[in-house]
Structures are given as C-alpha cells and as structure tokens.
Amino acid sequence: MATATLVTANRRKTAAPVPSPDALHVSKTSTVLTFGVLLLSALYFLVPVWWLIVSATKDDGDLFATNGLWFGEFNLFQNIADVFTYETGAFPLWMLNSVIYAGVGGAVATLLGAACGYALAKYDFWGRGALFAFVIAGVLLPSALLTIPLYLMFSWMGIVNTYLAVLLPAFVSPFAVYLCRVYAAASVSDELIEAARIDGASELRIFFSIALRIMSPALVTVFLFTFVAVWNNFFLPLVMLSSTDLFPVTLGLYQWFSRQNEPVYSLVITGAFLSVIPLVIAFLALQRFWRAGLTAGSVKS
C-alpha cells in the first residue's frame, strides 16, 4: 500500500503541466500563421512552374486564347518535335553548349574553390586574412559589373566569340572559395592531417584522398550553385558571343523570342521547359550526397 502511494505521488510530481487555454490559443494561432506563410511561399515558387508546364502543351493560338493556368489542346509532343527541328536543329546544339559551359565550368570552379578554401583554412601564411577579405569582397561584387572589363581583356587576348570567353569566368567563383574555406575549417581536423603526414602522405594526396572526401557535401553545393548560375547566365554570353553555334540555350531562346517577323512563342516556352529538365536531373542525382553529409557523424560507433 505504501509502495502504491509512493508511485502515485511520484507520477503526480513528474506529470507534465496542463497548458492553459490562452497558451493553446496562441499555439494554434502561430501554427495557422506559419502554415499560411509557408503556403503562400510555396504558391509563389510553384505557380510559375505550373504555368510553364501548362503553357508548354499549347500552340501559339491557345497561349493567348485560353486560361494561362489550365490546359488547352494538348500539343506538347508536337511542340517538342518542332523545337528540335526548328532552324535545322539549333536547339540541341544550344543545349549541348549549355551542358559544356555549366558542366565544365562547375567542375573546374568546384575543384579550384576546394583547393583555395582548403589552403586558406589549413595553411598559415602571410596575408591569409587579407586574401580571404578579398574573397569576401568578390562574393559581394555583382558578376555583371565584370562583364565589360572581361570583354576588353578577352578581346585583347583574341578569345572573344569562343568557348573560352564563357568558360574562363565560370572557372573562378569567390563563393566556392568562401564556402569551401568555412567547411574545411570546420570538418577537416588538424589531427587527421597530421596523422596522414606522419604516415608519409604528401600534401596533394592528403587533399585529394582525405580532404575532398570529407568536404563532399560542400563540393556538391558549390557544383550545383555554379552549374545553375552558368546555365542561367545570359548577359555574359550576350556580350561575348556572336556566332549562333556557340550560343547557350538561354541566349538561343532569347534570339527566337526577339524575332518580330516570325513569333514562335510556343517554341520558346517549350524550349524553356526543356532547359529546366537538366537542372532537375542534376539536383536529384546529387541530393544523396547532401543527405550523407548531413548525417555523417550523427551516429556514435
């Protein structure tokens, strides 16, 4: 009997306090407001995507005669066929150019950013703080301001209207250096580096075999950000390129859209819809590295 009384008393002491009606009301109000804000944000981002998908299924007549957010006559496959055959297949070439610009530029920018960020984080040398301050300034500087100086410099070098005119600016990313420096400082331990040095590993082997593996979540982030930025870049190719065979897909679709004598609005919209697909594929293919990076070290062995 005494034991039962003691257990009951302990349960009363440890029982959670019952929230007051006012606290419940405030909690419900905050939940509703949060849900409303998130819903509006989702609509803000998803409505343009929905409009693009719906519009890609329409011809030029239905684009202006039907509801913009709902389907008309389904012409998606015909529009895709017209996009790939219009102007003797210029669109596939533009897509290939965009893949080259974004893929090669993103890979090189990621590798260079990882190397620079790792060096700034793990090597002590004179002027390291000032150099990192210049990197921060580069992150804050809009890239469009550098387009005209780059054009003048590339014109003097004789590489305007070539692949290098778009690729070389993509190779340098202050954001990549900044993010890799922060991530390397937080994730790559000095003890691990010292252990590798004691085992006889060179600095290059430590970087490529150890540091890059640990920094993989940051590298994926840098690659995707750079890939998307170069893929969507418009002003730099507009200034640097004059040959249509070198156009990325953004500049090529703009050329179609700006024609006054032969409007091809349905082809432009369908081309824009197709140009988004590689970005979705890249994100879906690389998101597992984010999950692995977020859960690394969370389970004690």
Short mmCIF file of C-alpha atoms in Angstrom, two decimals, residues 144-243:
data_model
loop_
_atom_site.label_atom_id
_atom_site.label_comp_id
_atom_site.label_asym_id
_atom_site.label_seq_id
_atom_site.Cartn_x
_atom_site.Cartn_y
_atom_site.Cartn_z
CA ALA A 144 27.64 41.68 -64.21
CA LEU A 145 29.99 44.55 -63.30
CA LEU A 146 32.93 42.49 -64.54
CA THR A 147 31.46 41.65 -67.95
CA ILE A 148 32.71 44.73 -69.82
CA PRO A 149 36.25 44.58 -68.33
CA LEU A 150 36.35 40.87 -69.18
CA TYR A 151 35.24 41.61 -72.72
CA LEU A 152 38.01 44.18 -73.18
CA MET A 153 40.61 41.79 -71.77
CA PHE A 154 39.39 38.81 -73.81
CA SER A 155 39.25 40.98 -76.92
CA TRP A 156 42.91 41.86 -76.40
CA MET A 157 43.68 38.15 -75.93
CA GLY A 158 41.72 37.23 -79.06
CA ILE A 159 39.35 34.74 -77.43
CA VAL A 160 36.07 36.65 -77.85
CA ASN A 161 33.40 34.55 -79.57
CA THR A 162 34.96 31.28 -78.39
CA TYR A 163 34.08 28.74 -75.74
CA LEU A 164 36.83 30.11 -73.52
CA ALA A 165 35.11 33.50 -73.34
CA VAL A 166 32.31 31.89 -71.32
CA LEU A 167 34.27 29.13 -69.61
CA LEU A 168 37.13 31.15 -68.11
CA PRO A 169 34.88 33.44 -66.00
CA ALA A 170 32.98 30.36 -64.82
CA PHE A 171 36.19 28.78 -63.51
CA VAL A 172 36.61 31.44 -60.82
CA SER A 173 33.99 31.51 -58.06
CA PRO A 174 34.59 33.53 -54.87
CA PHE A 175 31.53 31.86 -53.36
CA ALA A 176 33.15 28.45 -53.89
CA VAL A 177 36.33 29.58 -52.13
CA TYR A 178 34.36 31.07 -49.24
CA LEU A 179 32.14 28.04 -48.67
CA CYS A 180 34.98 25.54 -49.00
CA ARG A 181 37.16 27.55 -46.63
CA VAL A 182 34.43 27.61 -43.97
CA TYR A 183 33.59 23.92 -44.43
CA ALA A 184 37.23 22.79 -44.45
CA ALA A 185 37.96 24.72 -41.26
CA ALA A 186 35.00 23.07 -39.51
CA SER A 187 35.17 19.50 -40.84
CA VAL A 188 38.79 18.65 -41.73
CA SER A 189 40.59 18.21 -38.41
CA ASP A 190 44.23 19.17 -37.96
CA GLU A 191 44.86 15.89 -36.12
CA LEU A 192 43.76 13.90 -39.17
CA ILE A 193 46.09 15.89 -41.41
CA GLU A 194 49.00 15.42 -39.01
CA ALA A 195 48.34 11.67 -38.84
CA ALA A 196 48.41 11.48 -42.64
CA ARG A 197 51.68 13.40 -42.73
CA ILE A 198 53.22 11.07 -40.17
CA ASP A 199 52.20 8.12 -42.35
CA GLY A 200 54.15 9.71 -45.22
CA ALA A 201 51.29 11.10 -47.32
CA SER A 202 52.12 14.11 -49.46
CA GLU A 203 50.10 17.32 -49.30
CA LEU A 204 48.46 16.59 -52.65
CA ARG A 205 47.48 13.09 -51.53
CA ILE A 206 46.06 14.44 -48.27
CA PHE A 207 43.99 16.94 -50.22
CA PHE A 208 42.68 14.57 -52.89
CA SER A 209 42.29 11.42 -50.77
CA ILE A 210 41.15 12.84 -47.43
CA ALA A 211 40.04 16.46 -47.62
CA LEU A 212 37.94 16.18 -50.76
CA ARG A 213 36.06 13.18 -49.37
CA ILE A 214 35.26 14.95 -46.13
CA MET A 215 34.27 18.13 -47.98
CA SER A 216 31.95 16.32 -50.40
CA PRO A 217 28.70 17.98 -49.15
CA ALA A 218 30.25 21.42 -49.65
CA LEU A 219 31.59 20.41 -53.05
CA VAL A 220 28.16 19.24 -54.19
CA THR A 221 26.66 22.53 -53.03
CA VAL A 222 29.31 24.54 -54.87
CA PHE A 223 28.92 22.49 -58.03
CA LEU A 224 25.15 22.84 -58.11
CA PHE A 225 25.23 26.57 -57.40
CA THR A 226 27.85 27.11 -60.09
CA PHE A 227 26.07 24.80 -62.54
CA VAL A 228 22.79 26.66 -62.13
CA ALA A 229 24.47 30.09 -62.29
CA VAL A 230 26.36 29.28 -65.50
CA TRP A 231 23.34 27.54 -67.04
CA ASN A 232 21.12 30.57 -66.42
CA ASN A 233 23.81 33.10 -67.35
CA PHE A 234 22.60 35.42 -70.07
CA PHE A 235 24.47 38.73 -70.03
CA LEU A 236 27.99 37.31 -70.35
CA PRO A 237 27.23 35.14 -73.44
CA LEU A 238 25.26 38.04 -74.93
CA VAL A 239 28.35 40.26 -74.76
CA MET A 240 30.98 37.65 -75.59
CA LEU A 241 29.36 35.58 -78.34
CA SER A 242 28.21 36.49 -81.83
CA SER A 243 28.14 33.08 -83.50
#
